[in-house]
PDB file of C-alpha atoms in Angstrom:
ATOM      1  CA  MET A   1      66.289 -55.016 291.800  1.00  0.00           C
ATOM      2  CA  GLN A   2      69.964 -54.160 291.924  1.00  0.00           C
ATOM      3  CA  LYS A   3      72.480 -56.197 293.872  1.00  0.00           C
ATOM      4  CA  THR A   4      74.234 -54.567 296.812  1.00  0.00           C
ATOM      5  CA  LYS A   5      77.785 -53.617 295.853  1.00  0.00           C
ATOM      6  CA  THR A   6      80.594 -52.855 298.275  1.00  0.00           C
ATOM      7  CA  PRO A   7      81.455 -49.314 296.985  1.00  0.00           C
ATOM      8  CA  ALA A   8      77.787 -48.379 297.247  1.00  0.00           C
ATOM      9  CA  VAL A   9      77.690 -49.604 300.871  1.00  0.00           C
ATOM     10  CA  VAL A  10      80.813 -47.594 301.698  1.00  0.00           C
ATOM     11  CA  ALA A  11      79.381 -44.430 300.110  1.00  0.00           C
ATOM     12  CA  THR A  12      76.052 -44.793 301.914  1.00  0.00           C
ATOM     13  CA  PHE A  13      77.888 -45.462 305.176  1.00  0.00           C
ATOM     14  CA  VAL A  14      79.945 -42.273 304.789  1.00  0.00           C
ATOM     15  CA  VAL A  15      76.823 -40.164 304.133  1.00  0.00           C
ATOM     16  CA  CYS A  16      74.908 -41.671 307.080  1.00  0.00           C
ATOM     17  CA  TYR A  17      77.854 -41.311 309.448  1.00  0.00           C
ATOM     18  CA  ALA A  18      78.468 -37.696 308.383  1.00  0.00           C
ATOM     19  CA  PHE A  19      74.827 -36.868 309.132  1.00  0.00           C
ATOM     20  CA  TRP A  20      75.008 -38.652 312.495  1.00  0.00           C
ATOM     21  CA  ILE A  21      78.067 -36.641 313.490  1.00  0.00           C
ATOM     22  CA  LEU A  22      76.530 -33.355 312.299  1.00  0.00           C
ATOM     23  CA  LEU A  23      73.301 -33.999 314.230  1.00  0.00           C
ATOM     24  CA  THR A  24      74.845 -35.154 317.508  1.00  0.00           C
ATOM     25  CA  TRP A  25      78.056 -33.044 317.327  1.00  0.00           C
ATOM     26  CA  SER A  26      79.585 -34.873 320.273  1.00  0.00           C
ATOM     27  CA  PHE A  27      82.812 -36.799 319.943  1.00  0.00           C
ATOM     28  CA  ALA A  28      82.444 -39.119 322.959  1.00  0.00           C
ATOM     29  CA  ALA A  29      83.536 -42.654 322.123  1.00  0.00           C
ATOM     30  CA  GLN A  30      80.138 -44.232 322.787  1.00  0.00           C
ATOM     31  CA  GLU A  31      78.319 -41.822 320.476  1.00  0.00           C
ATOM     32  CA  LEU A  32      80.797 -42.483 317.674  1.00  0.00           C
ATOM     33  CA  ILE A  33      80.576 -46.274 318.072  1.00  0.00           C
ATOM     34  CA  VAL A  34      76.760 -46.371 318.163  1.00  0.00           C
ATOM     35  CA  GLY A  35      76.686 -44.084 315.136  1.00  0.00           C
ATOM     36  CA  ALA A  36      79.057 -46.349 313.206  1.00  0.00           C
ATOM     37  CA  VAL A  37      77.014 -49.469 313.995  1.00  0.00           C
ATOM     38  CA  VAL A  38      73.691 -47.852 313.050  1.00  0.00           C
ATOM     39  CA  SER A  39      75.153 -46.315 309.857  1.00  0.00           C
ATOM     40  CA  LEU A  40      76.598 -49.673 308.822  1.00  0.00           C
ATOM     41  CA  LEU A  41      73.252 -51.440 309.332  1.00  0.00           C
ATOM     42  CA  VAL A  42      71.389 -48.765 307.404  1.00  0.00           C
ATOM     43  CA  ALA A  43      74.026 -48.810 304.648  1.00  0.00           C
ATOM     44  CA  LEU A  44      73.769 -52.579 304.236  1.00  0.00           C
ATOM     45  CA  PHE A  45      70.012 -52.429 303.744  1.00  0.00           C
ATOM     46  CA  ALA A  46      69.637 -49.130 301.880  1.00  0.00           C
ATOM     47  CA  ALA A  47      72.717 -48.950 299.611  1.00  0.00           C
ATOM     48  CA  ARG A  48      71.009 -50.541 296.633  1.00  0.00           C
ATOM     49  CA  PHE A  49      68.193 -47.973 296.736  1.00  0.00           C
ATOM     50  CA  PHE A  50      70.466 -45.018 297.418  1.00  0.00           C
ATOM     51  CA  ILE A  51      73.246 -45.456 294.841  1.00  0.00           C
ATOM     52  CA  HIS A  52      72.267 -46.151 291.239  1.00  0.00           C
ATOM     53  CA  ALA A  53      75.498 -45.352 289.408  1.00  0.00           C
ATOM     54  CA  LYS A  54      79.210 -45.432 290.156  1.00  0.00           C
ATOM     55  CA  ALA A  55      79.571 -44.767 293.875  1.00  0.00           C
ATOM     56  CA  GLY A  56      82.807 -42.759 293.761  1.00  0.00           C
ATOM     57  CA  TRP A  57      81.940 -40.160 291.132  1.00  0.00           C
ATOM     58  CA  LEU A  58      82.310 -37.239 293.523  1.00  0.00           C
ATOM     59  CA  ALA A  59      85.885 -38.266 294.405  1.00  0.00           C
ATOM     60  CA  ASN A  60      87.076 -36.655 291.147  1.00  0.00           C
ATOM     61  CA  PRO A  61      88.337 -33.176 292.203  1.00  0.00           C
ATOM     62  CA  ALA A  62      87.220 -31.400 289.014  1.00  0.00           C
ATOM     63  CA  LYS A  63      83.670 -32.684 289.467  1.00  0.00           C
ATOM     64  CA  PHE A  64      83.723 -31.978 293.192  1.00  0.00           C
ATOM     65  CA  PHE A  65      84.666 -28.335 292.721  1.00  0.00           C
ATOM     66  CA  ALA A  66      82.229 -27.922 289.839  1.00  0.00           C
ATOM     67  CA  CYS A  67      79.509 -29.286 292.120  1.00  0.00           C
ATOM     68  CA  LEU A  68      80.538 -26.994 294.987  1.00  0.00           C
ATOM     69  CA  GLY A  69      80.755 -23.970 292.689  1.00  0.00           C
ATOM     70  CA  PHE A  70      77.316 -24.672 291.293  1.00  0.00           C
ATOM     71  CA  TRP A  71      75.537 -25.042 294.641  1.00  0.00           C
ATOM     72  CA  LEU A  72      77.391 -22.181 296.346  1.00  0.00           C
ATOM     73  CA  PHE A  73      77.514 -19.546 293.560  1.00  0.00           C
ATOM     74  CA  THR A  74      75.601 -20.221 290.350  1.00  0.00           C
ATOM     75  CA  PHE A  75      72.436 -21.583 291.900  1.00  0.00           C
ATOM     76  CA  PRO A  76      71.974 -18.988 294.689  1.00  0.00           C
ATOM     77  CA  VAL A  77      72.285 -16.148 292.152  1.00  0.00           C
ATOM     78  CA  GLU A  78      69.551 -17.691 289.992  1.00  0.00           C
ATOM     79  CA  LEU A  79      67.468 -18.380 293.106  1.00  0.00           C
ATOM     80  CA  ILE A  80      67.636 -14.771 294.289  1.00  0.00           C
ATOM     81  CA  LYS A  81      66.796 -13.397 290.820  1.00  0.00           C
ATOM     82  CA  ALA A  82      63.765 -15.687 290.539  1.00  0.00           C
ATOM     83  CA  ASN A  83      62.671 -14.871 294.080  1.00  0.00           C
ATOM     84  CA  VAL A  84      62.794 -11.118 293.432  1.00  0.00           C
ATOM     85  CA  ASN A  85      60.704 -11.585 290.265  1.00  0.00           C
ATOM     86  CA  MET A  86      58.163 -13.672 292.149  1.00  0.00           C
ATOM     87  CA  ALA A  87      57.982 -11.175 295.009  1.00  0.00           C
ATOM     88  CA  LYS A  88      57.367  -8.381 292.489  1.00  0.00           C
ATOM     89  CA  ILE A  89      54.497 -10.348 290.933  1.00  0.00           C
ATOM     90  CA  CYS A  90      52.984 -11.076 294.349  1.00  0.00           C
ATOM     91  CA  PHE A  91      53.213  -7.521 295.679  1.00  0.00           C
ATOM     92  CA  GLY A  92      51.900  -6.231 292.355  1.00  0.00           C
ATOM     93  CA  GLY A  93      48.578  -7.929 293.020  1.00  0.00           C
ATOM     94  CA  CYS A  94      49.216 -11.246 291.234  1.00  0.00           C
ATOM     95  CA  LYS A  95      47.912  -9.817 287.970  1.00  0.00           C
ATOM     96  CA  ALA A  96      51.055 -10.026 285.819  1.00  0.00           C
ATOM     97  CA  ILE A  97      50.925 -13.767 285.307  1.00  0.00           C
ATOM     98  CA  ASN A  98      50.469 -15.897 282.229  1.00  0.00           C
ATOM     99  CA  PRO A  99      50.723 -19.518 283.366  1.00  0.00           C
ATOM    100  CA  GLY A 100      51.307 -22.443 281.039  1.00  0.00           C
ATOM    101  CA  ILE A 101      53.042 -25.773 280.717  1.00  0.00           C
ATOM    102  CA  VAL A 102      55.900 -25.883 278.217  1.00  0.00           C
ATOM    103  CA  LYS A 103      57.867 -28.874 276.983  1.00  0.00           C
ATOM    104  CA  VAL A 104      61.605 -28.219 276.951  1.00  0.00           C
ATOM    105  CA  PRO A 105      64.420 -30.478 275.777  1.00  0.00           C
ATOM    106  CA  THR A 106      67.270 -31.189 278.179  1.00  0.00           C
ATOM    107  CA  ALA A 107      70.805 -32.312 277.415  1.00  0.00           C
ATOM    108  CA  MET A 108      70.999 -34.454 280.530  1.00  0.00           C
ATOM    109  CA  LYS A 109      71.188 -38.225 280.036  1.00  0.00           C
ATOM    110  CA  SER A 110      71.968 -39.834 283.379  1.00  0.00           C
ATOM    111  CA  ASP A 111      69.450 -40.355 286.199  1.00  0.00           C
ATOM    112  CA  TYR A 112      71.373 -38.105 288.575  1.00  0.00           C
ATOM    113  CA  GLY A 113      71.704 -35.346 285.983  1.00  0.00           C
ATOM    114  CA  LEU A 114      67.994 -35.409 285.227  1.00  0.00           C
ATOM    115  CA  ALA A 115      67.098 -35.405 288.914  1.00  0.00           C
ATOM    116  CA  ALA A 116      69.460 -32.510 289.594  1.00  0.00           C
ATOM    117  CA  VAL A 117      68.228 -30.333 286.742  1.00  0.00           C
ATOM    118  CA  SER A 118      64.518 -30.981 287.359  1.00  0.00           C
ATOM    119  CA  ASN A 119      64.830 -30.385 291.095  1.00  0.00           C
ATOM    120  CA  SER A 120      66.805 -27.184 290.511  1.00  0.00           C
ATOM    121  CA  ILE A 121      64.022 -25.985 288.217  1.00  0.00           C
ATOM    122  CA  THR A 122      61.395 -26.797 290.837  1.00  0.00           C
ATOM    123  CA  LEU A 123      63.367 -25.054 293.567  1.00  0.00           C
ATOM    124  CA  THR A 124      63.497 -21.745 291.688  1.00  0.00           C
ATOM    125  CA  PRO A 125      60.202 -19.905 292.224  1.00  0.00           C
ATOM    126  CA  GLY A 126      58.225 -19.472 289.032  1.00  0.00           C
ATOM    127  CA  THR A 127      58.896 -22.881 287.518  1.00  0.00           C
ATOM    128  CA  ILE A 128      57.818 -26.384 288.589  1.00  0.00           C
ATOM    129  CA  THR A 129      58.789 -29.578 286.791  1.00  0.00           C
ATOM    130  CA  MET A 130      55.628 -31.587 286.214  1.00  0.00           C
ATOM    131  CA  GLU A 131      56.883 -34.597 284.271  1.00  0.00           C
ATOM    132  CA  VAL A 132      60.036 -36.073 282.754  1.00  0.00           C
ATOM    133  CA  ALA A 133      59.665 -37.905 279.455  1.00  0.00           C
ATOM    134  CA  GLU A 134      62.091 -39.774 277.256  1.00  0.00           C
ATOM    135  CA  ASP A 135      61.862 -39.912 273.484  1.00  0.00           C
ATOM    136  CA  PRO A 136      63.314 -43.276 272.442  1.00  0.00           C
ATOM    137  CA  ASN A 137      63.486 -42.278 268.776  1.00  0.00           C
ATOM    138  CA  GLU A 138      65.530 -39.125 269.259  1.00  0.00           C
ATOM    139  CA  GLN A 139      67.483 -40.282 272.325  1.00  0.00           C
ATOM    140  CA  ARG A 140      66.541 -37.080 274.110  1.00  0.00           C
ATOM    141  CA  ASN A 141      64.883 -36.327 277.401  1.00  0.00           C
ATOM    142  CA  TYR A 142      62.167 -33.732 277.792  1.00  0.00           C
ATOM    143  CA  LEU A 143      60.873 -31.876 280.806  1.00  0.00           C
ATOM    144  CA  TYR A 144      57.331 -30.560 281.150  1.00  0.00           C
ATOM    145  CA  VAL A 145      57.647 -27.361 283.136  1.00  0.00           C
ATOM    146  CA  HIS A 146      54.837 -25.274 284.587  1.00  0.00           C
ATOM    147  CA  TRP A 147      55.887 -21.670 284.073  1.00  0.00           C
ATOM    148  CA  ILE A 148      54.169 -18.790 285.849  1.00  0.00           C
ATOM    149  CA  ASN A 149      54.893 -16.283 283.094  1.00  0.00           C
ATOM    150  CA  VAL A 150      55.228 -17.861 279.657  1.00  0.00           C
ATOM    151  CA  GLU A 151      57.471 -15.651 277.527  1.00  0.00           C
ATOM    152  CA  GLU A 152      58.371 -18.179 274.853  1.00  0.00           C
ATOM    153  CA  THR A 153      56.459 -21.126 273.469  1.00  0.00           C
ATOM    154  CA  ASP A 154      59.272 -22.329 271.233  1.00  0.00           C
ATOM    155  CA  PRO A 155      60.834 -25.325 273.064  1.00  0.00           C
ATOM    156  CA  GLN A 156      64.478 -24.326 272.511  1.00  0.00           C
ATOM    157  CA  LYS A 157      64.082 -20.694 273.546  1.00  0.00           C
ATOM    158  CA  ALA A 158      61.859 -21.569 276.481  1.00  0.00           C
ATOM    159  CA  GLY A 159      64.451 -24.091 277.635  1.00  0.00           C
ATOM    160  CA  GLU A 160      67.168 -21.461 277.428  1.00  0.00           C
ATOM    161  CA  ALA A 161      65.084 -18.996 279.438  1.00  0.00           C
ATOM    162  CA  ILE A 162      64.069 -21.514 282.113  1.00  0.00           C
ATOM    163  CA  LYS A 163      67.260 -23.463 282.714  1.00  0.00           C
ATOM    164  CA  GLY A 164      70.061 -22.151 280.492  1.00  0.00           C
ATOM    165  CA  THR A 165      72.429 -21.158 283.298  1.00  0.00           C
ATOM    166  CA  LEU A 166      71.439 -24.018 285.581  1.00  0.00           C
ATOM    167  CA  GLU A 167      72.049 -26.656 282.959  1.00  0.00           C
ATOM    168  CA  LYS A 168      75.402 -25.200 281.942  1.00  0.00           C
ATOM    169  CA  GLY A 169      76.592 -25.494 285.549  1.00  0.00           C
ATOM    170  CA  LEU A 170      75.165 -28.958 286.045  1.00  0.00           C
ATOM    171  CA  ARG A 171      76.586 -30.391 282.821  1.00  0.00           C
ATOM    172  CA  ARG A 172      80.064 -29.836 284.165  1.00  0.00           C
ATOM    173  CA  VAL A 173      79.200 -32.121 287.069  1.00  0.00           C
ATOM    174  CA  TRP A 174      77.211 -34.913 285.469  1.00  0.00           C
ATOM    175  CA  GLU A 175      77.897 -35.223 281.782  1.00  0.00           C
TER     176      GLU A 175
ATOM    177  CA  MET B   1      75.716  -4.951 318.286  1.00  0.00           C
ATOM    178  CA  VAL B   2      76.856  -5.020 314.660  1.00  0.00           C
ATOM    179  CA  LEU B   3      76.215  -8.759 314.616  1.00  0.00           C
ATOM    180  CA  ARG B   4      72.689  -8.192 315.928  1.00  0.00           C
ATOM    181  CA  ILE B   5      72.021  -5.745 313.075  1.00  0.00           C
ATOM    182  CA  VAL B   6      73.409  -8.148 310.458  1.00  0.00           C
ATOM    183  CA  CYS B   7      71.228 -10.979 311.795  1.00  0.00           C
ATOM    184  CA  ASP B   8      68.191  -8.722 311.823  1.00  0.00           C
ATOM    185  CA  VAL B   9      68.813  -7.727 308.214  1.00  0.00           C
ATOM    186  CA  PHE B  10      68.813 -11.398 307.215  1.00  0.00           C
ATOM    187  CA  PHE B  11      65.607 -12.007 309.193  1.00  0.00           C
ATOM    188  CA  LEU B  12      63.995  -8.957 307.594  1.00  0.00           C
ATOM    189  CA  VAL B  13      64.845 -10.075 304.038  1.00  0.00           C
ATOM    190  CA  SER B  14      63.437 -13.476 304.850  1.00  0.00           C
ATOM    191  CA  LEU B  15      60.244 -11.924 306.259  1.00  0.00           C
ATOM    192  CA  VAL B  16      59.719  -9.843 303.131  1.00  0.00           C
ATOM    193  CA  PHE B  17      59.918 -12.911 300.882  1.00  0.00           C
ATOM    194  CA  ALA B  18      57.746 -14.993 303.219  1.00  0.00           C
ATOM    195  CA  LEU B  19      55.145 -12.203 303.160  1.00  0.00           C
ATOM    196  CA  ALA B  20      55.280 -12.076 299.351  1.00  0.00           C
ATOM    197  CA  GLY B  21      54.820 -15.832 299.157  1.00  0.00           C
ATOM    198  CA  THR B  22      51.915 -15.793 301.585  1.00  0.00           C
ATOM    199  CA  LYS B  23      50.198 -13.029 299.679  1.00  0.00           C
ATOM    200  CA  GLY B  24      50.703 -15.048 296.517  1.00  0.00           C
ATOM    201  CA  ILE B  25      49.190 -18.164 298.087  1.00  0.00           C
ATOM    202  CA  ILE B  26      46.062 -16.218 299.020  1.00  0.00           C
ATOM    203  CA  LYS B  27      45.647 -14.110 295.879  1.00  0.00           C
ATOM    204  CA  MET B  28      46.778 -16.337 292.993  1.00  0.00           C
ATOM    205  CA  PRO B  29      43.942 -17.530 290.738  1.00  0.00           C
ATOM    206  CA  ASP B  30      44.669 -21.264 290.364  1.00  0.00           C
ATOM    207  CA  THR B  31      46.295 -24.240 292.091  1.00  0.00           C
ATOM    208  CA  PHE B  32      49.549 -24.316 290.133  1.00  0.00           C
ATOM    209  CA  SER B  33      50.201 -20.596 290.445  1.00  0.00           C
ATOM    210  CA  ARG B  34      49.560 -20.810 294.183  1.00  0.00           C
ATOM    211  CA  MET B  35      52.132 -23.565 294.374  1.00  0.00           C
ATOM    212  CA  GLN B  36      54.631 -21.361 292.538  1.00  0.00           C
ATOM    213  CA  ALA B  37      54.120 -18.605 295.090  1.00  0.00           C
ATOM    214  CA  SER B  38      54.631 -21.043 297.953  1.00  0.00           C
ATOM    215  CA  THR B  39      58.120 -21.847 296.632  1.00  0.00           C
ATOM    216  CA  CYS B  40      59.091 -18.280 297.558  1.00  0.00           C
ATOM    217  CA  VAL B  41      58.416 -19.007 301.239  1.00  0.00           C
ATOM    218  CA  SER B  42      60.398 -22.209 301.305  1.00  0.00           C
ATOM    219  CA  THR B  43      63.508 -20.908 299.518  1.00  0.00           C
ATOM    220  CA  LEU B  44      64.592 -17.390 300.441  1.00  0.00           C
ATOM    221  CA  GLY B  45      62.021 -17.217 303.239  1.00  0.00           C
ATOM    222  CA  VAL B  46      63.827 -20.092 304.947  1.00  0.00           C
ATOM    223  CA  LEU B  47      67.388 -19.331 303.815  1.00  0.00           C
ATOM    224  CA  GLY B  48      67.435 -15.860 305.383  1.00  0.00           C
ATOM    225  CA  VAL B  49      66.327 -17.185 308.772  1.00  0.00           C
ATOM    226  CA  VAL B  50      68.814 -20.063 308.510  1.00  0.00           C
ATOM    227  CA  ILE B  51      71.776 -17.808 307.671  1.00  0.00           C
ATOM    228  CA  GLY B  52      70.852 -15.296 310.369  1.00  0.00           C
ATOM    229  CA  GLY B  53      70.415 -18.110 312.867  1.00  0.00           C
ATOM    230  CA  ILE B  54      73.762 -19.670 311.990  1.00  0.00           C
ATOM    231  CA  LEU B  55      75.561 -16.332 312.433  1.00  0.00           C
ATOM    232  CA  TYR B  56      73.837 -15.672 315.739  1.00  0.00           C
ATOM    233  CA  ALA B  57      74.429 -19.182 317.115  1.00  0.00           C
ATOM    234  CA  ALA B  58      78.050 -19.333 316.005  1.00  0.00           C
ATOM    235  CA  ILE B  59      79.203 -15.854 317.042  1.00  0.00           C
ATOM    236  CA  ALA B  60      76.905 -14.632 319.805  1.00  0.00           C
ATOM    237  CA  MET B  61      76.124 -17.971 321.486  1.00  0.00           C
ATOM    238  CA  HIS B  62      79.527 -19.614 320.767  1.00  0.00           C
ATOM    239  CA  SER B  63      77.680 -22.844 320.084  1.00  0.00           C
ATOM    240  CA  ALA B  64      79.004 -24.766 317.092  1.00  0.00           C
ATOM    241  CA  SER B  65      76.488 -27.550 317.624  1.00  0.00           C
ATOM    242  CA  ALA B  66      73.470 -25.222 317.435  1.00  0.00           C
ATOM    243  CA  ALA B  67      74.854 -23.543 314.304  1.00  0.00           C
ATOM    244  CA  ILE B  68      75.421 -26.878 312.582  1.00  0.00           C
ATOM    245  CA  LYS B  69      71.941 -28.119 313.497  1.00  0.00           C
ATOM    246  CA  ILE B  70      70.390 -24.999 311.968  1.00  0.00           C
ATOM    247  CA  GLY B  71      72.479 -25.610 308.856  1.00  0.00           C
ATOM    248  CA  VAL B  72      71.269 -29.207 308.637  1.00  0.00           C
ATOM    249  CA  ILE B  73      67.648 -28.029 308.950  1.00  0.00           C
ATOM    250  CA  GLY B  74      68.186 -25.614 306.057  1.00  0.00           C
ATOM    251  CA  LEU B  75      69.843 -28.309 303.944  1.00  0.00           C
ATOM    252  CA  MET B  76      66.991 -30.740 304.612  1.00  0.00           C
ATOM    253  CA  ILE B  77      64.354 -28.194 303.594  1.00  0.00           C
ATOM    254  CA  MET B  78      66.300 -27.410 300.413  1.00  0.00           C
ATOM    255  CA  VAL B  79      66.586 -31.109 299.521  1.00  0.00           C
ATOM    256  CA  THR B  80      63.029 -32.216 300.293  1.00  0.00           C
ATOM    257  CA  ASN B  81      61.071 -29.162 299.126  1.00  0.00           C
ATOM    258  CA  PRO B  82      61.390 -29.627 295.330  1.00  0.00           C
ATOM    259  CA  ILE B  83      60.321 -33.269 295.538  1.00  0.00           C
ATOM    260  CA  GLY B  84      57.219 -32.321 297.503  1.00  0.00           C
ATOM    261  CA  SER B  85      56.312 -29.484 295.119  1.00  0.00           C
ATOM    262  CA  HIS B  86      56.823 -31.701 292.077  1.00  0.00           C
ATOM    263  CA  VAL B  87      54.662 -34.531 293.428  1.00  0.00           C
ATOM    264  CA  LEU B  88      51.883 -32.153 294.538  1.00  0.00           C
ATOM    265  CA  ALA B  89      51.778 -30.365 291.180  1.00  0.00           C
ATOM    266  CA  ARG B  90      51.904 -33.591 289.202  1.00  0.00           C
ATOM    267  CA  GLY B  91      49.263 -35.217 291.408  1.00  0.00           C
ATOM    268  CA  ALA B  92      46.959 -32.215 291.050  1.00  0.00           C
ATOM    269  CA  TYR B  93      47.352 -32.264 287.283  1.00  0.00           C
ATOM    270  CA  LYS B  94      46.751 -36.021 287.009  1.00  0.00           C
ATOM    271  CA  ALA B  95      43.686 -35.709 289.255  1.00  0.00           C
ATOM    272  CA  GLY B  96      42.164 -33.462 286.605  1.00  0.00           C
ATOM    273  CA  ILE B  97      42.571 -30.049 288.204  1.00  0.00           C
ATOM    274  CA  ARG B  98      42.813 -27.296 285.574  1.00  0.00           C
ATOM    275  CA  PRO B  99      42.831 -23.511 285.980  1.00  0.00           C
ATOM    276  CA  ASP B 100      39.559 -21.671 285.234  1.00  0.00           C
ATOM    277  CA  LYS B 101      41.285 -19.429 282.723  1.00  0.00           C
ATOM    278  CA  PRO B 102      42.882 -21.635 280.028  1.00  0.00           C
ATOM    279  CA  MET B 103      46.660 -21.784 280.183  1.00  0.00           C
ATOM    280  CA  GLU B 104      48.849 -20.056 277.605  1.00  0.00           C
ATOM    281  CA  THR B 105      50.135 -23.420 276.365  1.00  0.00           C
ATOM    282  CA  ASP B 106      49.483 -26.867 277.783  1.00  0.00           C
ATOM    283  CA  ASP B 107      52.019 -29.245 276.278  1.00  0.00           C
ATOM    284  CA  LEU B 108      51.456 -31.852 278.975  1.00  0.00           C
ATOM    285  CA  GLY B 109      47.732 -32.017 278.203  1.00  0.00           C
ATOM    286  CA  ARG B 110      48.476 -32.057 274.462  1.00  0.00           C
ATOM    287  CA  ASP B 111      50.856 -35.014 274.751  1.00  0.00           C
ATOM    288  CA  PHE B 112      49.147 -37.180 277.356  1.00  0.00           C
ATOM    289  CA  ASP B 113      45.362 -36.547 277.262  1.00  0.00           C
ATOM    290  CA  GLU B 114      44.196 -38.156 274.082  1.00  0.00           C
TER     291      GLU B 114
END
């Protein structure tokens, strides 16, 4: 188990306090003080589970704007495209499907990068990440993705079709 | 009046996708495909209602707190939904559930079932 580090506690505290303020949305002194005390307690106990890498990585402006740009522009476009495809399949009587599980290589190395790319894949309709595997010999990570309509069985091409745009955006943030 | 129409358009888009997802859940042939269809409901099906609700709460009701709470609900669904889908699909696969019609490729079965 990791040791609790001070930057991790501060980062967890900031996240907890931001959520407290968003949920209560009242700026009376007593609300703010209770929120700070509760956030600090939670941060002390939970920081070592919540932060696994450097706590201040998002403080870098280039990464922050890349992150914002990805979640506000790149990802919604992909989401809407995938949703329209899925809706077409569903209204067309669910006949035009060809499900399968493909293994695709990913360029992500860090825990956060892997989590971000696999959860983005799961969130787009039509693809679900089933398993993440590491290959110690090749130093590469692989994702097993359930795909509703398998167009490519070649790992490289399938990877490009499933997550090409997503990974390009995410690599600017995490790698 | 214009605001009301804009909100209704968002709700309508969301309804269309929720309907598509629901139809998929009922008509799809196997567990994993049904799960894929359900993602439709929890992404655009929720986002449309959330955006419409935020606009309505912020502009028509003049209530910043209601708008922010709706936003937090949307954010929470977006963050928790992929983890739930992933665990359900993985659990179903590990429990031995396979589609009746063989899948196009099954790399997971090839690599892990000996």
